């Protein structure tokens, strides 16, 4: 008998909600099975990482949260973010015929701009995950991004000039995410780390700035460790595993001058 979680087998479709993260956590508390997906046409208070928001305009993007119940320790949660990123990147590649890049830990990029963000929240006890909620927001049919995000964010439509059936995109993303999730459950972190390292231009050899609250580190990426943490080499040669934060490319001095 298959033990496949079947992502999206149960789908709760909402016209509007504050956040699918809150809705999904409520369903998880009520024992909704693994693979249950909450998807909304719009969010009035979409949540991003590090206390940011997520612009969730009605009817143009995919705003979804997936309930996971992996038998792993909470320290492995970064790997779940990487699993989802790989699934989204492959799904978008299939649906839109474009190659996506991945920026550790949770950004999916098209032509160097973010088209999807992933938010992983979890409930844990006694060193085990009770459930995790993997939220993802995909910019699909937005004709333009809000002015303040234009330089860093994009949509499939902006990049390709085509409009997409969101159901088809979502289906591709769920199929690929499930494949990587099963790989993680069956074979552990190693294949996920190598797949992410191959798919991400940020995993190695990129000069970056990492911001985590008031703390700012600069260096060059030198791979991922066995927990999926990004390794940053400082100018003095010290290698630091990054636990959290946002990674941005570091521009050459001549580009930042003036
Ligand atoms: C990020 O890049 O900061 C993560 C963004 C995650 C946004 C999605 S949209 C669906 C789900 N519901 C939310 O409130 N947030 C996530």
mmCIF file of C-alpha atoms and ligand atoms in Angstrom:
data_model
loop_
_atom_site.group_PDB
_atom_site.id
_atom_site.type_symbol
_atom_site.label_atom_id
_atom_site.label_comp_id
_atom_site.label_asym_id
_atom_site.label_seq_id
_atom_site.Cartn_x
_atom_site.Cartn_y
_atom_site.Cartn_z
ATOM 1 C CA UNK A 1 0.000 0.000 0.000
ATOM 2 C CA UNK A 2 1.291 3.463 -0.861
ATOM 3 C CA UNK A 3 2.072 5.828 1.983
ATOM 4 C CA UNK A 4 2.151 8.819 -0.373
ATOM 5 C CA UNK A 5 0.832 11.945 1.291
ATOM 6 C CA UNK A 6 -0.721 13.098 -2.025
ATOM 7 C CA UNK A 7 -0.278 16.809 -1.962
ATOM 8 C CA UNK A 8 -3.523 18.569 -2.752
ATOM 9 C CA UNK A 9 -5.728 15.504 -2.393
ATOM 10 C CA UNK A 10 -7.804 17.536 0.076
ATOM 11 C CA UNK A 11 -8.161 21.140 -1.011
ATOM 12 C CA UNK A 12 -9.865 23.900 0.948
ATOM 13 C CA UNK A 13 -10.637 26.737 -1.435
ATOM 14 C CA UNK A 14 -11.296 30.163 0.015
ATOM 15 C CA UNK A 15 -12.435 33.308 -1.737
ATOM 16 C CA UNK A 16 -10.716 35.525 0.790
ATOM 17 C CA UNK A 17 -8.815 35.106 4.039
ATOM 18 C CA UNK A 18 -6.323 37.044 6.117
ATOM 19 C CA UNK A 19 -3.690 34.345 5.594
ATOM 20 C CA UNK A 20 -3.768 30.747 4.404
ATOM 21 C CA UNK A 21 -1.048 30.090 7.047
ATOM 22 C CA UNK A 22 -3.532 30.711 9.863
ATOM 23 C CA UNK A 23 -6.284 28.723 8.140
ATOM 24 C CA UNK A 24 -3.980 25.761 7.484
ATOM 25 C CA UNK A 25 -2.693 25.743 11.083
ATOM 26 C CA UNK A 26 -6.289 25.601 12.316
ATOM 27 C CA UNK A 27 -6.988 22.643 10.035
ATOM 28 C CA UNK A 28 -3.776 20.942 11.140
ATOM 29 C CA UNK A 29 -4.831 21.331 14.791
ATOM 30 C CA UNK A 30 -8.105 19.635 13.818
ATOM 31 C CA UNK A 31 -6.112 16.676 12.446
ATOM 32 C CA UNK A 32 -6.451 17.408 8.741
ATOM 33 C CA UNK A 33 -4.327 14.826 6.917
ATOM 34 C CA UNK A 34 -0.890 15.450 5.501
ATOM 35 C CA UNK A 35 -1.076 16.917 2.012
ATOM 36 C CA UNK A 36 -4.152 19.051 2.765
ATOM 37 C CA UNK A 37 -3.895 22.310 0.842
ATOM 38 C CA UNK A 38 -5.528 25.628 1.719
ATOM 39 C CA UNK A 39 -5.671 27.977 -1.240
ATOM 40 C CA UNK A 40 -7.189 31.452 -1.458
ATOM 41 C CA UNK A 41 -8.110 33.821 -4.261
ATOM 42 C CA UNK A 42 -6.874 36.726 -2.141
ATOM 43 C CA UNK A 43 -5.280 37.376 1.252
ATOM 44 C CA UNK A 44 -5.906 40.524 3.225
ATOM 45 C CA UNK A 45 -2.880 40.057 5.518
ATOM 46 C CA UNK A 46 -0.540 37.714 3.642
ATOM 47 C CA UNK A 47 2.551 36.934 5.713
ATOM 48 C CA UNK A 48 6.161 36.784 4.549
ATOM 49 C CA UNK A 49 9.353 35.772 6.340
ATOM 50 C CA UNK A 50 11.038 37.923 8.943
ATOM 51 C CA UNK A 51 7.813 39.755 9.817
ATOM 52 C CA UNK A 52 7.246 41.046 6.306
ATOM 53 C CA UNK A 53 3.945 40.989 4.435
ATOM 54 C CA UNK A 54 3.056 39.315 1.151
ATOM 55 C CA UNK A 55 1.111 41.293 -1.464
ATOM 56 C CA UNK A 56 -1.819 39.030 -2.384
ATOM 57 C CA UNK A 57 -3.868 40.748 -5.075
ATOM 58 C CA UNK A 58 -7.117 39.001 -5.872
ATOM 59 C CA UNK A 59 -7.254 36.440 -8.672
ATOM 60 C CA UNK A 60 -3.772 36.810 -10.137
ATOM 61 C CA UNK A 61 -1.398 34.869 -7.887
ATOM 62 C CA UNK A 62 -1.298 31.523 -6.109
ATOM 63 C CA UNK A 63 -1.633 31.869 -2.331
ATOM 64 C CA UNK A 64 -1.467 28.444 -0.739
ATOM 65 C CA UNK A 65 -0.433 26.569 2.408
ATOM 66 C CA UNK A 66 0.238 22.852 2.589
ATOM 67 C CA UNK A 67 -0.018 20.733 5.750
ATOM 68 C CA UNK A 68 2.968 18.403 6.285
ATOM 69 C CA UNK A 69 3.485 15.833 9.023
ATOM 70 C CA UNK A 70 7.062 14.605 8.552
ATOM 71 C CA UNK A 71 8.575 12.332 11.213
ATOM 72 C CA UNK A 72 11.643 14.559 11.632
ATOM 73 C CA UNK A 73 13.195 16.814 14.262
ATOM 74 C CA UNK A 74 12.485 20.569 14.168
ATOM 75 C CA UNK A 75 16.140 21.274 13.247
ATOM 76 C CA UNK A 76 15.384 19.753 9.859
ATOM 77 C CA UNK A 77 12.824 22.424 9.034
ATOM 78 C CA UNK A 78 15.208 24.324 6.736
ATOM 79 C CA UNK A 79 15.285 21.227 4.561
ATOM 80 C CA UNK A 80 11.514 21.391 4.150
ATOM 81 C CA UNK A 81 11.894 24.944 2.825
ATOM 82 C CA UNK A 82 14.510 23.691 0.346
ATOM 83 C CA UNK A 83 12.188 20.809 -0.666
ATOM 84 C CA UNK A 84 9.380 23.257 -1.419
ATOM 85 C CA UNK A 85 11.693 25.606 -3.315
ATOM 86 C CA UNK A 86 12.858 22.759 -5.531
ATOM 87 C CA UNK A 87 9.250 21.720 -6.163
ATOM 88 C CA UNK A 88 8.173 25.248 -7.070
ATOM 89 C CA UNK A 89 11.184 25.820 -9.327
ATOM 90 C CA UNK A 90 10.601 22.552 -11.195
ATOM 91 C CA UNK A 91 6.846 23.134 -11.349
ATOM 92 C CA UNK A 92 7.278 26.640 -12.773
ATOM 93 C CA UNK A 93 9.884 25.315 -15.191
ATOM 94 C CA UNK A 94 7.342 22.784 -16.457
ATOM 95 C CA UNK A 95 4.360 25.155 -16.547
ATOM 96 C CA UNK A 96 6.094 28.220 -17.992
ATOM 97 C CA UNK A 97 9.039 26.661 -19.794
ATOM 98 C CA UNK A 98 11.497 28.885 -17.954
ATOM 99 C CA UNK A 99 14.447 28.001 -15.798
ATOM 100 C CA UNK A 100 14.124 29.344 -12.254
ATOM 101 C CA UNK A 101 16.960 30.082 -9.875
ATOM 102 C CA UNK A 102 16.791 29.459 -6.110
ATOM 103 C CA UNK A 103 18.073 31.845 -3.470
ATOM 104 C CA UNK A 104 18.618 30.261 -0.075
ATOM 105 C CA UNK A 105 16.495 29.568 1.798
ATOM 106 C CA UNK A 106 13.112 30.439 0.338
ATOM 107 C CA UNK A 107 13.139 32.537 -2.820
ATOM 108 C CA UNK A 108 12.387 31.318 -6.327
ATOM 109 C CA UNK A 109 13.705 33.706 -8.964
ATOM 110 C CA UNK A 110 13.044 34.371 -12.625
ATOM 111 C CA UNK A 111 15.649 36.503 -14.376
ATOM 112 C CA UNK A 112 17.111 37.476 -10.970
ATOM 113 C CA UNK A 113 13.797 38.721 -9.552
ATOM 114 C CA UNK A 114 11.633 36.964 -7.009
ATOM 115 C CA UNK A 115 8.498 35.284 -8.372
ATOM 116 C CA UNK A 116 7.760 33.054 -5.377
ATOM 117 C CA UNK A 117 8.394 33.104 -1.647
ATOM 118 C CA UNK A 118 8.087 30.170 0.728
ATOM 119 C CA UNK A 119 7.178 30.432 4.395
ATOM 120 C CA UNK A 120 7.645 27.456 6.694
ATOM 121 C CA UNK A 121 5.931 27.500 10.080
ATOM 122 C CA UNK A 122 5.649 24.580 12.437
ATOM 123 C CA UNK A 123 4.330 23.218 15.669
ATOM 124 C CA UNK A 124 6.797 20.986 17.522
ATOM 125 C CA UNK A 125 6.932 19.073 20.783
ATOM 126 C CA UNK A 126 9.526 16.829 22.445
ATOM 127 C CA UNK A 127 11.960 17.393 19.647
ATOM 128 C CA UNK A 128 9.582 16.219 16.937
ATOM 129 C CA UNK A 129 7.544 18.115 14.401
ATOM 130 C CA UNK A 130 3.781 17.783 15.097
ATOM 131 C CA UNK A 131 3.032 19.459 11.813
ATOM 132 C CA UNK A 132 4.572 21.985 9.474
ATOM 133 C CA UNK A 133 2.772 24.456 7.261
ATOM 134 C CA UNK A 134 4.547 25.173 3.997
ATOM 135 C CA UNK A 135 3.105 28.369 2.550
ATOM 136 C CA UNK A 136 3.945 29.577 -0.921
ATOM 137 C CA UNK A 137 2.984 32.685 -2.806
ATOM 138 C CA UNK A 138 3.570 32.597 -6.569
ATOM 139 C CA UNK A 139 3.261 35.701 -8.734
ATOM 140 C CA UNK A 140 1.573 34.327 -11.827
ATOM 141 C CA UNK A 141 -0.609 36.734 -13.815
ATOM 142 C CA UNK A 142 0.282 40.106 -12.282
ATOM 143 C CA UNK A 143 0.673 42.524 -15.211
ATOM 144 C CA UNK A 144 2.929 44.747 -13.087
ATOM 145 C CA UNK A 145 4.355 44.648 -9.590
ATOM 146 C CA UNK A 146 3.748 47.448 -7.067
ATOM 147 C CA UNK A 147 6.277 50.219 -7.727
ATOM 148 C CA UNK A 148 8.215 49.660 -4.514
ATOM 149 C CA UNK A 149 8.786 45.979 -5.456
ATOM 150 C CA UNK A 150 9.411 46.412 -9.183
ATOM 151 C CA UNK A 151 13.201 46.168 -8.953
ATOM 152 C CA UNK A 152 13.184 42.945 -6.911
ATOM 153 C CA UNK A 153 9.968 41.074 -7.735
ATOM 154 C CA UNK A 154 8.299 39.773 -10.878
ATOM 155 C CA UNK A 155 5.571 37.466 -12.159
ATOM 156 C CA UNK A 156 5.443 34.688 -14.746
ATOM 157 C CA UNK A 157 3.383 36.991 -16.962
ATOM 158 C CA UNK A 158 5.853 39.878 -16.749
ATOM 159 C CA UNK A 159 8.735 37.588 -17.683
ATOM 160 C CA UNK A 160 7.078 35.617 -20.480
ATOM 161 C CA UNK A 161 4.294 37.879 -21.772
ATOM 162 C CA UNK A 162 1.818 34.992 -21.355
ATOM 163 C CA UNK A 163 -1.084 34.464 -18.983
ATOM 164 C CA UNK A 164 -1.339 31.144 -17.198
ATOM 165 C CA UNK A 165 -4.140 28.967 -15.840
ATOM 166 C CA UNK A 166 -3.260 29.033 -12.160
ATOM 167 C CA UNK A 167 -4.689 25.538 -11.560
ATOM 168 C CA UNK A 168 -2.261 24.079 -14.089
ATOM 169 C CA UNK A 169 0.684 25.868 -12.479
ATOM 170 C CA UNK A 170 -0.402 24.755 -9.007
ATOM 171 C CA UNK A 171 -0.802 21.161 -10.149
ATOM 172 C CA UNK A 172 2.749 21.098 -11.564
ATOM 173 C CA UNK A 173 4.181 22.660 -8.397
ATOM 174 C CA UNK A 174 2.398 20.148 -6.133
ATOM 175 C CA UNK A 175 3.528 17.153 -8.192
ATOM 176 C CA UNK A 176 7.166 18.198 -8.114
ATOM 177 C CA UNK A 177 7.066 19.270 -4.453
ATOM 178 C CA UNK A 178 5.649 15.885 -3.520
ATOM 179 C CA UNK A 179 8.401 14.123 -5.444
ATOM 180 C CA UNK A 180 11.131 16.027 -3.562
ATOM 181 C CA UNK A 181 9.315 15.539 -0.247
ATOM 182 C CA UNK A 182 9.202 11.777 -0.786
ATOM 183 C CA UNK A 183 12.886 11.847 -1.702
ATOM 184 C CA UNK A 184 13.610 13.654 1.578
ATOM 185 C CA UNK A 185 11.548 11.195 3.665
ATOM 186 C CA UNK A 186 13.067 8.152 1.966
ATOM 187 C CA UNK A 187 16.708 9.215 1.583
ATOM 188 C CA UNK A 188 17.235 12.105 3.981
ATOM 189 C CA UNK A 189 18.931 15.443 3.533
ATOM 190 C CA UNK A 190 21.780 14.556 1.138
ATOM 191 C CA UNK A 191 19.853 14.336 -2.188
ATOM 192 C CA UNK A 192 17.916 17.500 -1.340
ATOM 193 C CA UNK A 193 21.095 19.413 -0.577
ATOM 194 C CA UNK A 194 22.737 18.273 -3.776
ATOM 195 C CA UNK A 195 19.628 19.030 -5.882
ATOM 196 C CA UNK A 196 19.362 22.494 -4.313
ATOM 197 C CA UNK A 197 23.064 23.165 -4.786
ATOM 198 C CA UNK A 198 22.796 22.259 -8.464
ATOM 199 C CA UNK A 199 19.668 24.360 -8.985
ATOM 200 C CA UNK A 200 20.799 27.467 -7.088
ATOM 201 C CA UNK A 201 23.341 29.960 -8.394
ATOM 202 C CA UNK A 202 23.527 31.294 -4.832
ATOM 203 C CA UNK A 203 24.724 28.070 -3.234
ATOM 204 C CA UNK A 204 28.397 28.559 -4.088
ATOM 205 C CA UNK A 205 30.714 31.314 -5.236
ATOM 206 C CA UNK A 206 28.310 34.266 -4.881
ATOM 207 C CA UNK A 207 29.307 37.441 -3.079
ATOM 208 C CA UNK A 208 26.330 38.215 -0.863
ATOM 209 C CA UNK A 209 25.030 40.289 2.014
ATOM 210 C CA UNK A 210 23.021 38.425 4.666
ATOM 211 C CA UNK A 211 20.694 40.470 6.841
ATOM 212 C CA UNK A 212 19.104 39.115 9.973
ATOM 213 C CA UNK A 213 17.449 41.903 11.931
ATOM 214 C CA UNK A 214 20.171 44.387 12.815
ATOM 215 C CA UNK A 215 22.954 41.914 12.000
ATOM 216 C CA UNK A 216 24.555 42.212 8.582
ATOM 217 C CA UNK A 217 27.209 39.799 7.280
ATOM 218 C CA UNK A 218 29.089 39.911 4.024
ATOM 219 C CA UNK A 219 31.006 37.175 2.303
ATOM 220 C CA UNK A 220 31.056 34.544 -0.394
ATOM 221 C CA UNK A 221 28.822 31.466 -0.371
ATOM 222 C CA UNK A 222 30.718 28.160 -0.175
ATOM 223 C CA UNK A 223 27.922 25.556 -0.217
ATOM 224 C CA UNK A 224 25.341 24.126 2.161
ATOM 225 C CA UNK A 225 26.061 22.089 5.302
ATOM 226 C CA UNK A 226 24.428 18.749 6.126
ATOM 227 C CA UNK A 227 21.416 20.505 7.740
ATOM 228 C CA UNK A 228 20.840 22.640 4.668
ATOM 229 C CA UNK A 229 22.295 25.812 6.216
ATOM 230 C CA UNK A 230 24.083 28.168 3.835
ATOM 231 C CA UNK A 231 27.822 28.469 4.468
ATOM 232 C CA UNK A 232 29.254 31.966 4.223
ATOM 233 C CA UNK A 233 32.981 32.550 3.995
ATOM 234 C CA UNK A 234 34.080 35.880 5.453
ATOM 235 C CA UNK A 235 37.032 37.854 4.147
ATOM 236 C CA UNK A 236 39.219 36.535 6.999
ATOM 237 C CA UNK A 237 38.511 32.945 5.832
ATOM 238 C CA UNK A 238 36.097 32.114 8.662
ATOM 239 C CA UNK A 239 33.142 30.014 7.478
ATOM 240 C CA UNK A 240 29.824 30.738 9.173
ATOM 241 C CA UNK A 241 26.642 28.635 8.819
ATOM 242 C CA UNK A 242 23.716 31.021 8.284
ATOM 243 C CA UNK A 243 20.785 30.089 10.521
ATOM 244 C CA UNK A 244 18.320 32.652 9.224
ATOM 245 C CA UNK A 245 18.138 35.899 7.344
ATOM 246 C CA UNK A 246 17.718 37.245 3.878
ATOM 247 C CA UNK A 247 20.420 36.836 1.274
ATOM 248 C CA UNK A 248 21.005 39.527 -1.336
ATOM 249 C CA UNK A 249 23.625 39.804 -4.043
ATOM 250 C CA UNK A 250 26.483 42.107 -3.131
ATOM 251 C CA UNK A 251 27.100 44.592 -5.876
ATOM 252 C CA UNK A 252 30.576 45.459 -7.048
ATOM 253 C CA UNK A 253 31.810 48.799 -5.604
ATOM 254 C CA UNK A 254 31.567 50.548 -8.966
ATOM 255 C CA UNK A 255 27.853 49.604 -9.203
ATOM 256 C CA UNK A 256 26.990 50.967 -5.774
ATOM 257 C CA UNK A 257 28.963 54.178 -6.073
ATOM 258 C CA UNK A 258 26.997 57.375 -6.637
HETATM 259 C C1 LIG B 1 8.546 35.234 1.827
HETATM 260 O O1 LIG B 1 9.164 35.253 0.764
HETATM 261 O O2 LIG B 1 8.781 36.068 2.706
HETATM 262 C C2 LIG B 1 7.485 34.183 2.073
HETATM 263 C C3 LIG B 1 6.174 34.564 1.451
HETATM 264 C C4 LIG B 1 5.096 33.519 1.655
HETATM 265 C C5 LIG B 1 3.765 33.978 1.134
HETATM 266 C C6 LIG B 1 2.732 32.890 1.173
HETATM 267 S S1 LIG B 1 1.251 33.333 0.323
HETATM 268 C C7 LIG B 1 0.473 31.928 0.954
HETATM 269 C C8 LIG B 1 0.902 31.785 2.396
HETATM 270 N N1 LIG B 1 0.051 32.593 3.246
HETATM 271 C C9 LIG B 1 0.713 33.615 3.792
HETATM 272 O O3 LIG B 1 0.224 34.461 4.545
HETATM 273 N N2 LIG B 1 1.999 33.573 3.431
HETATM 274 C C10 LIG B 1 2.280 32.447 2.552
#
